[in-house]
Amino acid sequence: MEDENVTIYIMGKRYEVPTSLTIMKAMEHAGYRLVRGCGCRGGFCGACGTVYRTKDDYKLKVGLACQTVVEDGMHLTQIPFYPANKAEYDIEELDANIAAVLKQYPEVARCVSCNTCTKICPQDIQVMDYVQAALRGDIAKAADISFDCLMCGLCASRCPAEIVQYYVGVLCRRLYARDIAPRAQHLADRVAEVESGKFDEEIAALMGAGEKDLRKRYNERDIEPK
Amino acid sequence: MYTEAMRQSIKILEGTRAFRKTQELGLMSPDEKAQLLRDHHPDYKGEQQRELRVGPSRGDRAPHEIADLIEARSLVDPEDFDLSRIDHDVDVLVVGGGGAGGAAALLARESGASVLLATKLRFGDANTMMAQGGIQAADKSHDSPSIHYLDVIGGGGFHNDPALVRALVIDAPKVIGWLEEMGVMFDKEPDGTMVTIHGGGTSRKRMHSARDYSGGDIMKVIRDEVLNQDIEVIEFSPVVELLTDGKGRCTGAILYNMETQEYSIVRAKATVIATGGAGRLHVQGFPTTNHYGATADGLVLAYRAGCELAFMDTIQYHPTGAAYPEQIVGQLVTEKVRGLGAQLVNGEGNRFVYELETRDAESAAIIRECTERNLGVVTPSGMRGVWLDSPLIEEIHGSGTIQRLLPAMYRQYERFEIDMTADPILVYPTQHYQNGGIVIDDQGASQIEGLYVAGEVAGGVHGRNRLMGNSLLDIVVFGRRAGAAAALRAKETVPGELGLDHVRRYHEELEKNGVETTRRAPMLLPDYRPDELKSHLITIGS
């Protein structure tokens, strides 16, 4: 793990950077002060989708710039934004079925099952499988498979059917959670209790308690076993 | 991939695992905890902070990195700035595109206001998106908002603002219901019962989650809903200064398009600041879990406009930031890993702290292990850390648990060829959260008329130490409250005059108090380019 340099090409321009860096840190090392293409820097937000080729390999590869380490001879560019149509809908008027998906995103029916979306996904999500599940009306499955999606947009950038997979995914997840997953009865009960004022007195007493009293109650409170 | 030396250390850890599995370790006593914090928590290093020399909280202490931005001049010159062209005329301006901003925008719109949401990066590039562990709410029968209240205020060192704590815990069930109704995929039992677990400092299992993308799912749903509504969203356009009328009321803001460098003027009857925290200031040189834009912008702007700050001398260091591999140093290892039973283990294979102490105490204990006691594990880059024995989770809950409940964590390590189901991971505290911030009331109103504040940028809800799962709760509770209150104000107000008197006065105060500086704030973005490169820049144009 010596800090030798590697040569990378950012949008065609050659730079020498330390071997251990991620693509994002390598770009900063090279002098880029990022505005686009940099968000959480921790693999959660999908702002830094990057496409690259490695030495002597014809294959186009992808990764999140914040999570992918540079390699010698890497040619890269970021795709920080990809134009995509998001349908605007009233979620309350939709049911968790195939009609809802096709009404909002009719292009889903154009999926040719080429699996390019799955191959490009930096999260290793079976993207095509969730698109196909949505197309079958299996909203629960589409929600489950797509759950880890960061909405980086790389799938949409490569889809020959011009589907915007990640918007289909978020629609399916919302439909699943609203209409298929059972609601939490204890939650509804508690909301009703709160609204009836059940806890107002207890909380008022705590708000009025002095620090000494609060400390005592806190230190003596019973803790639910693990 | 671990080095040979680290492999040896893992062998020692594996040797004690069977013993540790049944080892009972209790909470430390209040006195022990106080002593530990005094001796080893970074907040107690006096030389790392200073008293603010200007503004409404003059005399209060803050870390140098934050004080430097507060004791700085505006990015605009109040003597020479054209405010005559109003580019956006709205009821409510929301500044910040994280969970608090999104929730505020939704509630303001629902209340009938016209809403503009402006954000520095992309809508959703925020700490909310990164929150893995969960969101607290007392919605089980053996729990109650009052028990939650006691946990919050005890965790905060009894310094929290009681009215804010009340709002937090009393709204909690309602906001979980709101999120459930909008379509957040909470982890549930087959009958719909929420799966809830403990977090550090909780006395009931009330941590709700959506796998380990809890904040991510919440953020994606809120964002989707904002985009479905008639709400204008402008990205890559931070606010660089607030606008006030002659009476000190906030009447709008100046937006800055980071790509074209053009500014635009927003006139708003009410403004909500939801700009998040300050991790990218790297207080005391700590790495951070925070997103790229966490540079305390809203804090600086509101302070300049006349808002007091609270508890700015306390920063939350998350006990378990990644200490290895180098590429992810500082990134969050969610507290849920400890909640599920992973133990903290030193270089000799021994536990040294109960895993569910509050975060301040956990962090101090890890720092003590790596400094005073010198029992940490050293990485190839010279960093020290302690082991988090993640394979125990699989032993306790069955194989496959980590991939099922912690897919994001598993993936993060797998990328660097570390299998956390088989090997432990190395951790060290990382700058995570700004405990304090702008003073607000329980409706999210600041001390300046027309200015509302929600989320991490506000102070008082969590006292001197926030508990896990209360930040996602905070942003939704106070985002909603601030959005609704802002919309209400907009109904009762006419648009105000737009001016920069508060900036002029602030500059005068800087000079009067002997702060001679060329620093300008807010910072907007950190600069990670190498110094050598920065010394060879040419700036074209003025």
mmCIF file of N, CA and C in Angstrom, chain A residues 20 28-31 33-36 38-42 44-47 67 69 86-89 122-123 144 147-149 151 173-174 177-178 182-184 186-187 190-191 194 199-200 202-203 206-207 211 214-215 218-219 221-226, chain B residues 122 125 129-130 132 138-140 142-144 146 149-151 154 158 166 170 173 180-184 188 190 192 194 198 201 203-205 210-211 213 220 223-225 227-228 236 259 280 291-292 327 331 407 411-412 415 525-526 528-530 533:
data_model
loop_
_atom_site.group_PDB
_atom_site.id
_atom_site.type_symbol
_atom_site.label_atom_id
_atom_site.label_comp_id
_atom_site.label_asym_id
_atom_site.label_seq_id
_atom_site.Cartn_x
_atom_site.Cartn_y
_atom_site.Cartn_z
ATOM 1 N N SER A 20 -4.040 5.426 -3.863
ATOM 2 C CA SER A 20 -5.081 4.988 -2.925
ATOM 3 C C SER A 20 -6.348 5.831 -3.004
ATOM 4 N N GLU A 28 -10.182 16.035 -6.988
ATOM 5 C CA GLU A 28 -9.827 17.198 -6.162
ATOM 6 C C GLU A 28 -8.315 17.361 -6.098
ATOM 7 N N HIS A 29 -7.624 16.238 -6.010
ATOM 8 C CA HIS A 29 -6.157 16.289 -5.997
ATOM 9 C C HIS A 29 -5.640 16.910 -7.295
ATOM 10 N N ALA A 30 -6.335 16.600 -8.388
ATOM 11 C CA ALA A 30 -5.927 17.131 -9.685
ATOM 12 C C ALA A 30 -6.267 18.614 -9.827
ATOM 13 N N GLY A 31 -7.101 19.131 -8.927
ATOM 14 C CA GLY A 31 -7.378 20.559 -8.944
ATOM 15 C C GLY A 31 -8.830 20.936 -9.174
ATOM 16 N N ARG A 33 -12.406 21.826 -8.173
ATOM 17 C CA ARG A 33 -13.223 22.168 -7.013
ATOM 18 C C ARG A 33 -14.661 21.854 -7.406
ATOM 19 N N LEU A 34 -15.150 20.735 -6.922
ATOM 20 C CA LEU A 34 -16.408 20.199 -7.429
ATOM 21 C C LEU A 34 -17.605 21.021 -6.975
ATOM 22 N N VAL A 35 -18.514 21.269 -7.897
ATOM 23 C CA VAL A 35 -19.816 21.839 -7.561
ATOM 24 C C VAL A 35 -20.874 20.782 -7.852
ATOM 25 N N ARG A 36 -20.892 20.324 -9.082
ATOM 26 C CA ARG A 36 -21.759 19.189 -9.426
ATOM 27 C C ARG A 36 -20.979 17.894 -9.201
ATOM 28 N N CYS A 38 -20.870 15.873 -6.673
ATOM 29 C CA CYS A 38 -20.334 15.611 -5.335
ATOM 30 C C CYS A 38 -21.432 15.912 -4.328
ATOM 31 N N GLY A 39 -21.826 14.909 -3.581
ATOM 32 C CA GLY A 39 -22.909 15.146 -2.619
ATOM 33 C C GLY A 39 -22.515 14.681 -1.241
ATOM 34 N N CYS A 40 -22.936 13.468 -0.897
ATOM 35 C CA CYS A 40 -22.712 13.027 0.481
ATOM 36 C C CYS A 40 -21.286 12.517 0.702
ATOM 37 N N ARG A 41 -20.601 12.149 -0.351
ATOM 38 C CA ARG A 41 -19.243 11.612 -0.286
ATOM 39 C C ARG A 41 -19.185 10.307 0.504
ATOM 40 N N GLY A 42 -20.318 9.660 0.656
ATOM 41 C CA GLY A 42 -20.336 8.425 1.440
ATOM 42 C C GLY A 42 -21.143 7.300 0.801
ATOM 43 N N PHE A 44 -24.282 7.398 -0.503
ATOM 44 C CA PHE A 44 -25.711 7.354 -0.192
ATOM 45 C C PHE A 44 -26.591 8.219 -1.084
ATOM 46 N N CYS A 45 -26.004 9.212 -1.752
ATOM 47 C CA CYS A 45 -26.883 10.202 -2.382
ATOM 48 C C CYS A 45 -26.974 10.087 -3.893
ATOM 49 N N GLY A 46 -26.031 9.416 -4.518
ATOM 50 C CA GLY A 46 -26.126 9.222 -5.967
ATOM 51 C C GLY A 46 -25.744 10.432 -6.802
ATOM 52 N N ALA A 47 -25.046 11.408 -6.216
ATOM 53 C CA ALA A 47 -24.681 12.607 -6.978
ATOM 54 C C ALA A 47 -23.498 12.376 -7.910
ATOM 55 N N GLN A 67 -16.772 6.242 -4.074
ATOM 56 C CA GLN A 67 -16.585 4.879 -3.571
ATOM 57 C C GLN A 67 -15.648 4.039 -4.437
ATOM 58 N N VAL A 69 -12.021 3.404 -6.340
ATOM 59 C CA VAL A 69 -10.611 3.782 -6.275
ATOM 60 C C VAL A 69 -10.030 3.865 -7.691
ATOM 61 N N LYS A 86 -39.802 13.109 -14.646
ATOM 62 C CA LYS A 86 -40.495 12.570 -13.484
ATOM 63 C C LYS A 86 -41.982 12.883 -13.625
ATOM 64 N N ALA A 87 -42.799 11.850 -13.548
ATOM 65 C CA ALA A 87 -44.237 12.077 -13.613
ATOM 66 C C ALA A 87 -44.689 12.791 -12.345
ATOM 67 N N GLU A 88 -45.633 13.700 -12.496
ATOM 68 C CA GLU A 88 -46.215 14.342 -11.311
ATOM 69 C C GLU A 88 -47.568 13.695 -11.051
ATOM 70 N N TYR A 89 -47.742 13.174 -9.865
ATOM 71 C CA TYR A 89 -48.985 12.450 -9.573
ATOM 72 C C TYR A 89 -49.476 12.766 -8.171
ATOM 73 N N PRO A 122 -24.364 0.861 -9.920
ATOM 74 C CA PRO A 122 -23.257 0.849 -8.959
ATOM 75 C C PRO A 122 -23.645 0.249 -7.609
ATOM 76 N N GLN A 123 -24.932 0.058 -7.397
ATOM 77 C CA GLN A 123 -25.411 -0.545 -6.150
ATOM 78 C C GLN A 123 -25.654 -2.040 -6.325
ATOM 79 N N ASP A 144 -39.266 -4.017 -3.161
ATOM 80 C CA ASP A 144 -38.237 -4.708 -2.403
ATOM 81 C C ASP A 144 -36.895 -4.665 -3.141
ATOM 82 N N PHE A 147 -35.144 -1.189 -3.386
ATOM 83 C CA PHE A 147 -35.046 -0.402 -2.153
ATOM 84 C C PHE A 147 -33.717 0.344 -1.982
ATOM 85 N N ASP A 148 -32.602 -0.296 -2.340
ATOM 86 C CA ASP A 148 -31.291 0.329 -2.118
ATOM 87 C C ASP A 148 -30.914 1.355 -3.190
ATOM 88 N N CYS A 149 -31.812 1.656 -4.104
ATOM 89 C CA CYS A 149 -31.515 2.582 -5.209
ATOM 90 C C CYS A 149 -31.180 3.972 -4.670
ATOM 91 N N MET A 151 -30.792 6.540 -6.834
ATOM 92 C CA MET A 151 -31.303 7.454 -7.855
ATOM 93 C C MET A 151 -30.175 8.263 -8.501
ATOM 94 N N ARG A 173 -42.151 1.877 -4.514
ATOM 95 C CA ARG A 173 -41.919 1.806 -3.062
ATOM 96 C C ARG A 173 -43.002 2.570 -2.304
ATOM 97 N N ARG A 174 -43.341 3.736 -2.812
ATOM 98 C CA ARG A 174 -44.385 4.512 -2.137
ATOM 99 C C ARG A 174 -45.726 3.779 -2.207
ATOM 100 N N ALA A 177 -45.628 0.796 0.263
ATOM 101 C CA ALA A 177 -45.705 1.180 1.680
ATOM 102 C C ALA A 177 -47.090 1.698 2.044
ATOM 103 N N ARG A 178 -47.737 2.367 1.111
ATOM 104 C CA ARG A 178 -49.067 2.932 1.392
ATOM 105 C C ARG A 178 -50.182 1.891 1.316
ATOM 106 N N PRO A 182 -49.046 -3.695 5.643
ATOM 107 C CA PRO A 182 -50.089 -3.410 6.630
ATOM 108 C C PRO A 182 -49.725 -2.163 7.450
ATOM 109 N N ARG A 183 -50.721 -1.373 7.789
ATOM 110 C CA ARG A 183 -50.479 -0.175 8.596
ATOM 111 C C ARG A 183 -50.226 -0.569 10.055
ATOM 112 N N ALA A 184 -49.505 0.272 10.753
ATOM 113 C CA ALA A 184 -49.196 0.001 12.161
ATOM 114 C C ALA A 184 -50.356 0.482 13.036
ATOM 115 N N HIS A 186 -50.759 0.119 16.267
ATOM 116 C CA HIS A 186 -50.330 0.749 17.528
ATOM 117 C C HIS A 186 -49.963 2.207 17.319
ATOM 118 N N LEU A 187 -49.507 2.533 16.102
ATOM 119 C CA LEU A 187 -49.144 3.914 15.788
ATOM 120 C C LEU A 187 -50.406 4.781 15.724
ATOM 121 N N ARG A 190 -51.687 5.364 19.154
ATOM 122 C CA ARG A 190 -50.901 6.337 19.909
ATOM 123 C C ARG A 190 -51.176 7.772 19.441
ATOM 124 N N VAL A 191 -51.317 7.948 18.149
ATOM 125 C CA VAL A 191 -51.628 9.284 17.631
ATOM 126 C C VAL A 191 -52.949 9.766 18.230
ATOM 127 N N VAL A 194 -52.392 10.776 21.817
ATOM 128 C CA VAL A 194 -51.721 12.082 21.904
ATOM 129 C C VAL A 194 -52.732 13.195 21.652
ATOM 130 N N PHE A 199 -51.173 12.574 27.332
ATOM 131 C CA PHE A 199 -49.832 12.725 27.922
ATOM 132 C C PHE A 199 -49.516 14.150 28.357
ATOM 133 N N ASP A 200 -50.459 15.046 28.144
ATOM 134 C CA ASP A 200 -50.175 16.469 28.382
ATOM 135 C C ASP A 200 -49.754 16.742 29.824
ATOM 136 N N GLU A 202 -48.550 14.625 32.178
ATOM 137 C CA GLU A 202 -47.241 14.037 32.498
ATOM 138 C C GLU A 202 -46.100 14.893 31.979
ATOM 139 N N ILE A 203 -46.254 15.327 30.732
ATOM 140 C CA ILE A 203 -45.167 16.106 30.128
ATOM 141 C C ILE A 203 -45.064 17.486 30.784
ATOM 142 N N LEU A 206 -43.042 17.079 33.806
ATOM 143 C CA LEU A 206 -41.610 16.972 33.514
ATOM 144 C C LEU A 206 -41.019 18.327 33.150
ATOM 145 N N MET A 207 -41.781 19.110 32.387
ATOM 146 C CA MET A 207 -41.287 20.428 31.987
ATOM 147 C C MET A 207 -41.110 21.343 33.194
ATOM 148 N N GLU A 211 -33.916 20.490 37.828
ATOM 149 C CA GLU A 211 -32.890 19.614 37.273
ATOM 150 C C GLU A 211 -32.587 18.442 38.207
ATOM 151 N N LEU A 214 -35.246 15.870 37.827
ATOM 152 C CA LEU A 214 -35.130 15.219 36.513
ATOM 153 C C LEU A 214 -33.974 14.219 36.491
ATOM 154 N N ARG A 215 -32.848 14.656 37.075
ATOM 155 C CA ARG A 215 -31.674 13.781 37.126
ATOM 156 C C ARG A 215 -31.991 12.483 37.858
ATOM 157 N N TYR A 218 -34.210 10.367 35.763
ATOM 158 C CA TYR A 218 -33.465 9.836 34.612
ATOM 159 C C TYR A 218 -32.560 8.685 35.044
ATOM 160 N N ASN A 219 -31.833 8.910 36.113
ATOM 161 C CA ASN A 219 -30.896 7.879 36.556
ATOM 162 C C ASN A 219 -31.595 6.632 37.088
ATOM 163 N N ARG A 221 -34.597 5.566 35.906
ATOM 164 C CA ARG A 221 -35.611 5.052 34.963
ATOM 165 C C ARG A 221 -35.295 3.608 34.588
ATOM 166 N N ASP A 222 -36.341 2.814 34.388
ATOM 167 C CA ASP A 222 -36.100 1.417 34.017
ATOM 168 C C ASP A 222 -35.847 1.327 32.515
ATOM 169 N N ILE A 223 -34.945 0.425 32.172
ATOM 170 C CA ILE A 223 -34.539 0.302 30.775
ATOM 171 C C ILE A 223 -34.985 -1.052 30.223
ATOM 172 N N GLU A 224 -35.700 -0.982 29.126
ATOM 173 C CA GLU A 224 -36.194 -2.208 28.483
ATOM 174 C C GLU A 224 -35.020 -3.098 28.103
ATOM 175 N N PRO A 225 -35.092 -4.387 28.485
ATOM 176 C CA PRO A 225 -33.949 -5.264 28.170
ATOM 177 C C PRO A 225 -33.753 -5.392 26.665
ATOM 178 N N LYS A 226 -32.478 -5.643 26.282
ATOM 179 C CA LYS A 226 -32.156 -5.819 24.864
ATOM 180 C C LYS A 226 -32.933 -6.998 24.304
ATOM 181 N N ARG B 122 -27.778 19.417 -4.975
ATOM 182 C CA ARG B 122 -29.025 18.897 -5.507
ATOM 183 C C ARG B 122 -30.037 18.788 -4.366
ATOM 184 N N ASP B 125 -29.299 16.209 -1.568
ATOM 185 C CA ASP B 125 -27.897 16.015 -1.191
ATOM 186 C C ASP B 125 -27.741 16.622 0.201
ATOM 187 N N MET B 129 -30.151 12.215 3.813
ATOM 188 C CA MET B 129 -30.002 11.085 2.906
ATOM 189 C C MET B 129 -29.060 10.033 3.481
ATOM 190 N N MET B 130 -28.139 10.454 4.321
ATOM 191 C CA MET B 130 -27.100 9.553 4.825
ATOM 192 C C MET B 130 -27.483 8.880 6.135
ATOM 193 N N GLN B 132 -28.622 6.484 8.595
ATOM 194 C CA GLN B 132 -28.889 5.070 8.393
ATOM 195 C C GLN B 132 -29.790 4.491 9.473
ATOM 196 N N ALA B 138 -42.272 7.363 20.324
ATOM 197 C CA ALA B 138 -42.835 6.508 21.369
ATOM 198 C C ALA B 138 -44.240 6.095 20.947
ATOM 199 N N ASP B 139 -44.319 5.026 20.154
ATOM 200 C CA ASP B 139 -45.636 4.608 19.662
ATOM 201 C C ASP B 139 -46.017 3.185 20.078
ATOM 202 N N LYS B 140 -45.214 2.606 21.002
ATOM 203 C CA LYS B 140 -45.568 1.269 21.491
ATOM 204 C C LYS B 140 -46.240 1.426 22.857
ATOM 205 N N HIS B 142 -45.855 0.087 25.772
ATOM 206 C CA HIS B 142 -45.051 0.168 26.988
ATOM 207 C C HIS B 142 -44.147 1.400 26.993
ATOM 208 N N ASP B 143 -44.310 2.251 26.002
ATOM 209 C CA ASP B 143 -43.509 3.470 25.883
ATOM 210 C C ASP B 143 -44.479 4.652 25.913
ATOM 211 N N SER B 144 -43.954 5.843 26.104
ATOM 212 C CA SER B 144 -44.837 7.011 26.045
ATOM 213 C C SER B 144 -44.006 8.243 25.719
ATOM 214 N N SER B 146 -43.734 10.811 27.367
ATOM 215 C CA SER B 146 -43.050 11.316 28.568
ATOM 216 C C SER B 146 -41.763 10.549 28.837
ATOM 217 N N TYR B 149 -39.378 11.885 26.473
ATOM 218 C CA TYR B 149 -38.951 13.207 26.964
ATOM 219 C C TYR B 149 -37.765 13.064 27.921
ATOM 220 N N LEU B 150 -37.910 12.136 28.860
ATOM 221 C CA LEU B 150 -36.867 11.960 29.875
ATOM 222 C C LEU B 150 -35.551 11.487 29.232
ATOM 223 N N ASP B 151 -35.652 10.597 28.258
ATOM 224 C CA ASP B 151 -34.453 10.141 27.545
ATOM 225 C C ASP B 151 -33.754 11.300 26.826
ATOM 226 N N GLY B 154 -32.287 13.869 29.442
ATOM 227 C CA GLY B 154 -31.141 13.277 30.139
ATOM 228 C C GLY B 154 -29.949 13.154 29.199
ATOM 229 N N PHE B 158 -29.582 17.669 30.510
ATOM 230 C CA PHE B 158 -30.591 18.498 31.197
ATOM 231 C C PHE B 158 -30.496 19.975 30.808
ATOM 232 N N ARG B 166 -40.685 18.959 24.281
ATOM 233 C CA ARG B 166 -42.108 18.579 24.260
ATOM 234 C C ARG B 166 -42.603 18.448 22.822
ATOM 235 N N ILE B 170 -43.958 14.891 21.430
ATOM 236 C CA ILE B 170 -45.417 14.832 21.294
ATOM 237 C C ILE B 170 -45.822 14.711 19.827
ATOM 238 N N PRO B 173 -45.172 10.492 17.170
ATOM 239 C CA PRO B 173 -46.056 9.500 16.547
ATOM 240 C C PRO B 173 -46.747 10.044 15.291
ATOM 241 N N GLU B 180 -45.515 7.355 7.032
ATOM 242 C CA GLU B 180 -46.108 6.083 6.619
ATOM 243 C C GLU B 180 -47.170 6.324 5.540
ATOM 244 N N GLU B 181 -47.954 7.354 5.752
ATOM 245 C CA GLU B 181 -49.025 7.703 4.817
ATOM 246 C C GLU B 181 -48.445 8.153 3.457
ATOM 247 N N MET B 182 -47.310 8.810 3.494
ATOM 248 C CA MET B 182 -46.708 9.250 2.227
ATOM 249 C C MET B 182 -46.002 8.109 1.497
ATOM 250 N N GLY B 183 -45.716 7.011 2.231
ATOM 251 C CA GLY B 183 -45.115 5.875 1.552
ATOM 252 C C GLY B 183 -43.678 5.569 1.908
ATOM 253 N N VAL B 184 -43.274 5.855 3.136
ATOM 254 C CA VAL B 184 -41.950 5.424 3.597
ATOM 255 C C VAL B 184 -42.047 3.953 4.011
ATOM 256 N N LYS B 188 -41.394 -3.498 9.270
ATOM 257 C CA LYS B 188 -42.580 -3.900 10.036
ATOM 258 C C LYS B 188 -42.649 -5.411 10.194
ATOM 259 N N PRO B 190 -45.133 -8.800 10.107
ATOM 260 C CA PRO B 190 -46.190 -9.118 9.125
ATOM 261 C C PRO B 190 -47.545 -8.500 9.469
ATOM 262 N N GLY B 192 -47.983 -5.551 10.651
ATOM 263 C CA GLY B 192 -47.929 -4.094 10.545
ATOM 264 C C GLY B 192 -47.250 -3.417 11.723
ATOM 265 N N MET B 194 -44.547 -1.907 13.930
ATOM 266 C CA MET B 194 -43.239 -1.365 13.599
ATOM 267 C C MET B 194 -42.140 -2.176 14.301
ATOM 268 N N HIS B 198 -33.357 -0.555 20.222
ATOM 269 C CA HIS B 198 -32.715 0.450 21.066
ATOM 270 C C HIS B 198 -31.709 1.278 20.276
ATOM 271 N N GLY B 201 -28.708 5.533 24.689
ATOM 272 C CA GLY B 201 -29.448 6.467 25.528
ATOM 273 C C GLY B 201 -30.959 6.304 25.504
ATOM 274 N N SER B 203 -34.408 4.343 26.649
ATOM 275 C CA SER B 203 -34.833 3.415 27.691
ATOM 276 C C SER B 203 -35.936 2.486 27.174
ATOM 277 N N ARG B 204 -36.411 2.747 25.965
ATOM 278 C CA ARG B 204 -37.366 1.840 25.314
ATOM 279 C C ARG B 204 -36.888 1.620 23.889
ATOM 280 N N LYS B 205 -37.268 0.472 23.349
ATOM 281 C CA LYS B 205 -36.961 0.225 21.943
ATOM 282 C C LYS B 205 -37.934 1.034 21.100
ATOM 283 N N ALA B 210 -35.922 2.001 8.140
ATOM 284 C CA ALA B 210 -36.233 1.492 6.810
ATOM 285 C C ALA B 210 -34.930 0.858 6.340
ATOM 286 N N ARG B 211 -34.750 -0.409 6.707
ATOM 287 C CA ARG B 211 -33.468 -1.125 6.563
ATOM 288 C C ARG B 211 -32.365 -0.196 7.106
ATOM 289 N N TYR B 213 -31.245 2.336 5.202
ATOM 290 C CA TYR B 213 -31.368 3.568 4.423
ATOM 291 C C TYR B 213 -32.538 4.374 4.991
ATOM 292 N N LYS B 220 -36.083 10.424 -0.012
ATOM 293 C CA LYS B 220 -36.559 10.169 -1.380
ATOM 294 C C LYS B 220 -38.071 10.346 -1.473
ATOM 295 N N ARG B 223 -38.797 14.152 -1.149
ATOM 296 C CA ARG B 223 -38.410 14.809 -2.405
ATOM 297 C C ARG B 223 -39.434 14.514 -3.502
ATOM 298 N N ASP B 224 -39.814 13.246 -3.601
ATOM 299 C CA ASP B 224 -40.793 12.870 -4.626
ATOM 300 C C ASP B 224 -42.084 13.656 -4.443
ATOM 301 N N GLU B 225 -42.489 13.816 -3.201
ATOM 302 C CA GLU B 225 -43.746 14.510 -2.931
ATOM 303 C C GLU B 225 -43.616 16.017 -3.228
ATOM 304 N N LEU B 227 -41.739 17.319 -5.457
ATOM 305 C CA LEU B 227 -41.731 17.454 -6.916
ATOM 306 C C LEU B 227 -43.120 17.226 -7.505
ATOM 307 N N ASN B 228 -43.973 16.514 -6.772
ATOM 308 C CA ASN B 228 -45.356 16.328 -7.231
ATOM 309 C C ASN B 228 -46.208 17.570 -6.990
ATOM 310 N N PHE B 236 -28.385 24.153 -6.772
ATOM 311 C CA PHE B 236 -27.067 24.790 -6.942
ATOM 312 C C PHE B 236 -27.152 26.305 -6.780
ATOM 313 N N GLU B 259 -23.295 28.140 -10.724
ATOM 314 C CA GLU B 259 -22.760 27.806 -12.045
ATOM 315 C C GLU B 259 -22.548 29.028 -12.925
ATOM 316 N N ARG B 280 -18.351 19.811 7.596
ATOM 317 C CA ARG B 280 -17.268 20.082 6.638
ATOM 318 C C ARG B 280 -16.325 21.192 7.093
ATOM 319 N N HIS B 291 -22.270 15.454 4.668
ATOM 320 C CA HIS B 291 -22.225 15.651 3.216
ATOM 321 C C HIS B 291 -21.395 16.893 2.880
ATOM 322 N N TYR B 292 -21.108 17.037 1.599
ATOM 323 C CA TYR B 292 -20.182 18.049 1.078
ATOM 324 C C TYR B 292 -20.596 19.484 1.424
ATOM 325 N N GLN B 327 -9.801 5.078 2.332
ATOM 326 C CA GLN B 327 -10.738 5.742 1.409
ATOM 327 C C GLN B 327 -12.040 6.156 2.089
ATOM 328 N N GLN B 331 -16.312 8.087 7.541
ATOM 329 C CA GLN B 331 -17.692 7.775 7.175
ATOM 330 C C GLN B 331 -18.392 6.977 8.275
ATOM 331 N N PRO B 407 -27.683 -3.505 4.814
ATOM 332 C CA PRO B 407 -27.134 -3.676 3.464
ATOM 333 C C PRO B 407 -26.168 -2.564 3.063
ATOM 334 N N ARG B 411 -22.308 -3.268 2.078
ATOM 335 C CA ARG B 411 -21.843 -2.883 0.746
ATOM 336 C C ARG B 411 -20.625 -1.952 0.851
ATOM 337 N N GLN B 412 -20.684 -1.019 1.791
ATOM 338 C CA GLN B 412 -19.590 -0.055 1.940
ATOM 339 C C GLN B 412 -18.262 -0.777 2.189
ATOM 340 N N ARG B 415 -16.991 -3.195 -0.833
ATOM 341 C CA ARG B 415 -16.302 -2.482 -1.912
ATOM 342 C C ARG B 415 -14.792 -2.483 -1.708
ATOM 343 N N LEU B 525 -18.760 25.987 0.110
ATOM 344 C CA LEU B 525 -18.197 24.656 -0.123
ATOM 345 C C LEU B 525 -16.791 24.566 0.457
ATOM 346 N N PRO B 526 -16.418 23.407 0.959
ATOM 347 C CA PRO B 526 -15.041 23.222 1.407
ATOM 348 C C PRO B 526 -14.119 23.157 0.183
ATOM 349 N N TYR B 528 -10.945 21.091 -1.104
ATOM 350 C CA TYR B 528 -10.034 19.980 -0.819
ATOM 351 C C TYR B 528 -8.886 19.884 -1.815
ATOM 352 N N ARG B 529 -8.667 20.961 -2.577
ATOM 353 C CA ARG B 529 -7.534 20.921 -3.502
ATOM 354 C C ARG B 529 -6.227 21.032 -2.710
ATOM 355 N N PRO B 530 -5.160 20.434 -3.203
ATOM 356 C CA PRO B 530 -3.887 20.494 -2.468
ATOM 357 C C PRO B 530 -3.358 21.936 -2.377
ATOM 358 N N LEU B 533 -1.250 23.242 -5.190
ATOM 359 C CA LEU B 533 -2.010 23.650 -6.371
ATOM 360 C C LEU B 533 -2.645 25.018 -6.152
#
